[in-house]
Tab-separated table of C-alpha atoms in Angstrom:
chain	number	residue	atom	x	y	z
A	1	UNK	CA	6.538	-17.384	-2.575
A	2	UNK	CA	6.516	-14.175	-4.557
A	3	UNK	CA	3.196	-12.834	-5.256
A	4	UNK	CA	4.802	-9.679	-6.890
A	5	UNK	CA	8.139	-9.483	-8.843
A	6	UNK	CA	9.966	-6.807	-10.817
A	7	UNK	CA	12.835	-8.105	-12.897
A	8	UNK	CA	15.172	-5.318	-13.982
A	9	UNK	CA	12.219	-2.374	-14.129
A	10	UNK	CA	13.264	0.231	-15.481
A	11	UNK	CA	11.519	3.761	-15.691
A	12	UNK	CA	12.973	7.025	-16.949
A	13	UNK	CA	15.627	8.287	-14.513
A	14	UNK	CA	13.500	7.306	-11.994
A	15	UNK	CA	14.128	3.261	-11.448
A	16	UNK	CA	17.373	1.418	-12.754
A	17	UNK	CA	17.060	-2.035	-12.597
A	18	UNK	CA	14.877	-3.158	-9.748
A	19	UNK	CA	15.014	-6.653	-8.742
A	20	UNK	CA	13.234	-7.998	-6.298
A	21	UNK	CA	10.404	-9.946	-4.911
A	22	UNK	CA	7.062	-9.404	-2.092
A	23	UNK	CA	6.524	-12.476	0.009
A	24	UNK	CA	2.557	-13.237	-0.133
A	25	UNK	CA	0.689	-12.862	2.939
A	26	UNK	CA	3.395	-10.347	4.295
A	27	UNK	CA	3.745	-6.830	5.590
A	28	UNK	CA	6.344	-5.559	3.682
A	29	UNK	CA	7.220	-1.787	4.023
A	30	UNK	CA	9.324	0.438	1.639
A	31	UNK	CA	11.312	2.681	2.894
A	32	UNK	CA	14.378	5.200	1.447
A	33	UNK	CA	15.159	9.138	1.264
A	34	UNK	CA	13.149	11.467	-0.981
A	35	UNK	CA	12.964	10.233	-4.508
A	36	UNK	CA	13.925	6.764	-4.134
A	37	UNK	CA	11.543	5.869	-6.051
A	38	UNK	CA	9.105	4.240	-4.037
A	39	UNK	CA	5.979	5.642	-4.928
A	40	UNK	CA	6.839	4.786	-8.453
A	41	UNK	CA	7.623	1.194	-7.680
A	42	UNK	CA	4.147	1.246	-6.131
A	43	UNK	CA	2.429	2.694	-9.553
A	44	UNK	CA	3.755	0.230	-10.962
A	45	UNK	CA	2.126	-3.126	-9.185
A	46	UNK	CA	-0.990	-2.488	-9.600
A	47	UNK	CA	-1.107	-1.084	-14.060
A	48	UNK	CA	-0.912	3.071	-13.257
A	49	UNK	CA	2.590	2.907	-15.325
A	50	UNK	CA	4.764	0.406	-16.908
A	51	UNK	CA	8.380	-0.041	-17.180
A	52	UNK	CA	10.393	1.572	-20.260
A	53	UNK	CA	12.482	-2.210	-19.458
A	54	UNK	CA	12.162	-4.798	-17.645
A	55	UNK	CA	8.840	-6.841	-16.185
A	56	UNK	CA	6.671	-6.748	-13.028
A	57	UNK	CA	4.732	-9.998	-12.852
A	58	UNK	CA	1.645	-10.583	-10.701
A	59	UNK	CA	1.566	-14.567	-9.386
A	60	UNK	CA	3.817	-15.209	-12.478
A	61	UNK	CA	1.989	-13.281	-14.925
A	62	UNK	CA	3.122	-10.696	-16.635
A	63	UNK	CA	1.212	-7.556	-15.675
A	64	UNK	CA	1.400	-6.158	-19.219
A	65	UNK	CA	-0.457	-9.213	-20.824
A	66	UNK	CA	-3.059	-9.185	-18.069
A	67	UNK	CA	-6.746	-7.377	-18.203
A	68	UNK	CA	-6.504	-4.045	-16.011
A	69	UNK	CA	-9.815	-3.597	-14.993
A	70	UNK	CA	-9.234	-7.482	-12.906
A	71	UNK	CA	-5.738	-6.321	-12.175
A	72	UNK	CA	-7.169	-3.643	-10.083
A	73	UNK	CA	-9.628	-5.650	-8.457
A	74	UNK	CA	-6.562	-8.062	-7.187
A	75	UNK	CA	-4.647	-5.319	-6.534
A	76	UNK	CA	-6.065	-2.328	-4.378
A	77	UNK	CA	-4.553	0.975	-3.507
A	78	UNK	CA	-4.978	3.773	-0.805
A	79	UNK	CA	-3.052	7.056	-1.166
A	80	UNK	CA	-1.677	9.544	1.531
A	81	UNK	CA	-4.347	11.790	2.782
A	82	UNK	CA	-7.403	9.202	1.900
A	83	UNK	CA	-8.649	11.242	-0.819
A	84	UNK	CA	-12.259	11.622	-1.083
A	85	UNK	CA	-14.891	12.736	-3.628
A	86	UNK	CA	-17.583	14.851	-2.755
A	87	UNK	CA	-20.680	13.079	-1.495
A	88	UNK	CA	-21.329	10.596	1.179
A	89	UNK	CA	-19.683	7.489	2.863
A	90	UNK	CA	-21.364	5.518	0.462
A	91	UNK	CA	-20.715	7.391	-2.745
A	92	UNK	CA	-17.135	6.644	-2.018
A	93	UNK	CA	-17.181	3.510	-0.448
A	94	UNK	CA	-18.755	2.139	-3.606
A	95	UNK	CA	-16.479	3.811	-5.736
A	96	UNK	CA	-14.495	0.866	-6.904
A	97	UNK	CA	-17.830	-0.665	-8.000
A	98	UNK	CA	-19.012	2.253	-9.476
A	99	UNK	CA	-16.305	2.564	-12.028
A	100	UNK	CA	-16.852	-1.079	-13.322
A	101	UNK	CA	-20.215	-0.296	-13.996
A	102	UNK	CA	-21.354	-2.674	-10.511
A	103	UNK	CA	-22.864	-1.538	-7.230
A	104	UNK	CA	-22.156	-2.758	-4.173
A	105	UNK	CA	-24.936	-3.889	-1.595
A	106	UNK	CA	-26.145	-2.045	1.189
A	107	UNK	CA	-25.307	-5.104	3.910
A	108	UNK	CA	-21.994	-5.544	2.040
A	109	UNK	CA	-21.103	-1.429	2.421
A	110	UNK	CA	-21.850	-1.981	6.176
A	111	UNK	CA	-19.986	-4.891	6.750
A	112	UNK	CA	-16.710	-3.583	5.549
A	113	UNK	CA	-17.262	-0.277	7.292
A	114	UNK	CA	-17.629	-2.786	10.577
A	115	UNK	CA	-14.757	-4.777	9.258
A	116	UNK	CA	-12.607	-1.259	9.141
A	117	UNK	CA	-14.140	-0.548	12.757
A	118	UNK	CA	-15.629	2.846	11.322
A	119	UNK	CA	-19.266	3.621	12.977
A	120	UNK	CA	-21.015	6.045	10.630
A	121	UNK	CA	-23.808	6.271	8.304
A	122	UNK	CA	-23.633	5.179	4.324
A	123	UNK	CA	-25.445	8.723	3.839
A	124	UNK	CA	-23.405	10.780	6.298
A	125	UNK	CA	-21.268	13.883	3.654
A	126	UNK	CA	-17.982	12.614	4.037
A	127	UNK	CA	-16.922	16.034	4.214
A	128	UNK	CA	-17.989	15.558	8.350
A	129	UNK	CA	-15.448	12.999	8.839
A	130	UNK	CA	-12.311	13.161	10.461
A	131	UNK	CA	-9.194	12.445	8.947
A	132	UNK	CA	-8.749	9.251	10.818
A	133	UNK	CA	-12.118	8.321	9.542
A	134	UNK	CA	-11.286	9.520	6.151
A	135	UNK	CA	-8.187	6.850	6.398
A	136	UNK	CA	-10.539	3.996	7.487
A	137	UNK	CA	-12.883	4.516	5.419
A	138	UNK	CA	-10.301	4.831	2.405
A	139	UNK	CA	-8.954	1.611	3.082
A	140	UNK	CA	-12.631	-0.592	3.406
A	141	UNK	CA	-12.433	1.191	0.012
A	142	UNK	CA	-9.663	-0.715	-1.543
A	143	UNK	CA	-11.101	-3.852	0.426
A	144	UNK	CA	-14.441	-3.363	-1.822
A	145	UNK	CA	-13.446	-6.612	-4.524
A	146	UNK	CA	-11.656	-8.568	-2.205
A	147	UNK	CA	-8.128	-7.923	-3.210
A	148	UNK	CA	-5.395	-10.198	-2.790
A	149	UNK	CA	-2.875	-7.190	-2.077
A	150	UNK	CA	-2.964	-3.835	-0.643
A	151	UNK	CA	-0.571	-1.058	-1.892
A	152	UNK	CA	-0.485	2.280	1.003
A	153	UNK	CA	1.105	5.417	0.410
A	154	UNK	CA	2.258	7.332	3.485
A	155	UNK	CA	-1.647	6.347	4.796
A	156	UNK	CA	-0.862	7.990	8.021
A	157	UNK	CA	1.586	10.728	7.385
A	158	UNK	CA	-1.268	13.675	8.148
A	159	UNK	CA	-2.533	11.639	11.333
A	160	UNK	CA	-1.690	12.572	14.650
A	161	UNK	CA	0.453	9.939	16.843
A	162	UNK	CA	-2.594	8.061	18.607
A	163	UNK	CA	-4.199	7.724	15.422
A	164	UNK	CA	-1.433	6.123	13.254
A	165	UNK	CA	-0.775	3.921	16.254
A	166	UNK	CA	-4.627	2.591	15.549
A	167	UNK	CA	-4.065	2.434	11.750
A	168	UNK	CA	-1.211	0.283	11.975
A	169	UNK	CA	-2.772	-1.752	14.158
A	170	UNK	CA	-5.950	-2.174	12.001
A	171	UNK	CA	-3.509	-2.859	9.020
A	172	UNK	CA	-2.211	-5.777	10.680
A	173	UNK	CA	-5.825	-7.435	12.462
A	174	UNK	CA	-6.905	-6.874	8.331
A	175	UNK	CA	-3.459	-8.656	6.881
A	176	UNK	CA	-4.133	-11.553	9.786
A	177	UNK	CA	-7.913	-12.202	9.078
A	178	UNK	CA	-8.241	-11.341	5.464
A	179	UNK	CA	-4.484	-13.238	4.603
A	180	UNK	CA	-3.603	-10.405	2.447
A	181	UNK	CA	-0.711	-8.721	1.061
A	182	UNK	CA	0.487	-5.305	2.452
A	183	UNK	CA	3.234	-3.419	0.567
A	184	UNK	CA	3.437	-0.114	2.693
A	185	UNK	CA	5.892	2.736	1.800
A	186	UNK	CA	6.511	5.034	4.541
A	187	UNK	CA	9.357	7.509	5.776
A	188	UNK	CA	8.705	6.726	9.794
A	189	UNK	CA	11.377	3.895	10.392
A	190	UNK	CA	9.772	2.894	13.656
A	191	UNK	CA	6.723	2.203	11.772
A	192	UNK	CA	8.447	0.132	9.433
A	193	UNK	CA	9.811	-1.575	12.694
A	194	UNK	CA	6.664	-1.999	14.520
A	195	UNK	CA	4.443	-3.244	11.318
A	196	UNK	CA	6.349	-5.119	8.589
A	197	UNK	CA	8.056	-8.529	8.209
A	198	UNK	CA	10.076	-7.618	5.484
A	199	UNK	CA	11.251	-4.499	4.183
A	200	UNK	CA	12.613	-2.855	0.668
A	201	UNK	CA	15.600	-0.183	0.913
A	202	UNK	CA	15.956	2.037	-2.096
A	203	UNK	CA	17.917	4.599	-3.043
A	204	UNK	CA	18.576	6.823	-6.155
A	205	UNK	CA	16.106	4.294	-8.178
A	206	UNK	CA	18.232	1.229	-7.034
A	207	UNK	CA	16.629	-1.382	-4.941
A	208	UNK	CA	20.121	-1.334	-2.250
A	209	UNK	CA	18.461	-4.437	0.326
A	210	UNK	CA	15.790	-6.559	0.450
A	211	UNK	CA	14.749	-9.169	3.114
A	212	UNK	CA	13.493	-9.182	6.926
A	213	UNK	CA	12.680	-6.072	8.815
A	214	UNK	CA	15.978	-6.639	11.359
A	215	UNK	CA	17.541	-4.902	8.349
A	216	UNK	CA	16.665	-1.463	10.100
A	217	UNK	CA	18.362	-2.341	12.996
A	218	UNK	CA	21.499	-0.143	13.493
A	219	UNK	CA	24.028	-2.877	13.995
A	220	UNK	CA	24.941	-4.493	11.036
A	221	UNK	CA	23.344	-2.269	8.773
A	222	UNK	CA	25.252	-1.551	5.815
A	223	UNK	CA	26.273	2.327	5.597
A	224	UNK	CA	23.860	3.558	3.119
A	225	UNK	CA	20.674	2.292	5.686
A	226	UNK	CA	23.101	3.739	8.821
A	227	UNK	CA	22.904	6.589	6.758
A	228	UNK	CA	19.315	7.471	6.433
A	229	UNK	CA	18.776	6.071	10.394
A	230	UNK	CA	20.940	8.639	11.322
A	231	UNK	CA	18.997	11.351	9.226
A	232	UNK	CA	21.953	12.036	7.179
A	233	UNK	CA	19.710	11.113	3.942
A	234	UNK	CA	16.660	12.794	3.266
């Protein structure tokens, strides 16, 4: 079953006519050259844009006729880099409360820091973390109302090898325990390999495949994805 759907979205140049469903309780990454339209595609599931045509619907719902301050509690997001404001751990981690005027409890704060396996102090500056502590600790942020779905954006494209290796496997102990969602663009194919079920190929703002992850696989692969394993898209 679908928990997310476009139907013909459409959005300036950028996407013509995506299609196309996200399987619930799934890894499913996106992948594609530069200006796909991926990150777009990802604004758009959780209310940060909406189509100029088409509809994306959320468990059959229309996003447009739903309230966006719930959406976004459903629906979390983590961006590349793990942006952070200044402050502490806890001034961030409570963020997404924070901005529906709601605070989140001290035990709460420390067991989703535990659940992210990140071993610091609600009052340490988070300007003292590192960046793979930056990326944990952005991602217990997006787990801060319980979403049904996580949306990540390149999440480990500034980390060094042994670090993404312990993201990606944190991302999938979360999507196994918690039952979420995970819709994960990235440009490294073998992490689309070594994470996701399923797996979106766009190109030029066209949604080209859809379906399980073997789709990556050189053999078999129709020539615009042998085209972008070999490099030859960008």
């Amino acid at each position: 079953m679908s928990i997310i759907t476009f139907e013909n979205v459409q959005y300036k140049h950028i996407l013509r006519g995506i299609t196309g469903g996200f399987t619930e309780g799934k890894i499913t990454t996106l992948v594609g050259p530069s200006g796909a339209g991926k990150s777009t595609c990802l604004k758009q599931m959780n209310g940060l844009i909406s189509p100029d045509g088409g509809r994306v619907y959320y468990r059959g719902e229309d996003l447009e006729q739903l309230d966006l301050v719930e959406l976004r509690k459903k629906i979390g997001m983590a961006f590349q880099s793990a942006p952070m404001l200044p402050g502490t751990v806890g001034d961030n981690l409570s963020l997404p409360k924070t901005i529906f005027h709601e605070t989140l409890a001290t035990d709460e704060a420390n067991r989703l820091l535990g659940l992210v396996d990140l071993h610091v102090d609600l009052n340490q500056p988070v300007k003292e973390l590192s960046g793979g502590e930056r990326s944990r600790l952005a991602i217990a942020r997006t787990l801060v109302n319980r979403p049904d779905v996580l949306l990540l954006d390149e999440i480990t494209s500034s980390l060094d090898f042994r670090m993404v290796k312990e993201i990606e496997q944190l991302i999938q102990r979360l999507q196994r325990e918690l039952q979420v969602t995970v819709i994960w663009i990235t440009h490294d194919l073998d992490q689309a390999r070594r994470v996701s079920e399923d797996v979106w190929f766009l190109k030029d703002g066209q949604l080209l495949e859809q379906g399980n992850v073997s789709l990556l696989e050189p053999d078999g692969a129709r020539s615009d994805i042998q085209a972008f394993l070999k490099g030859e898209l960008s």
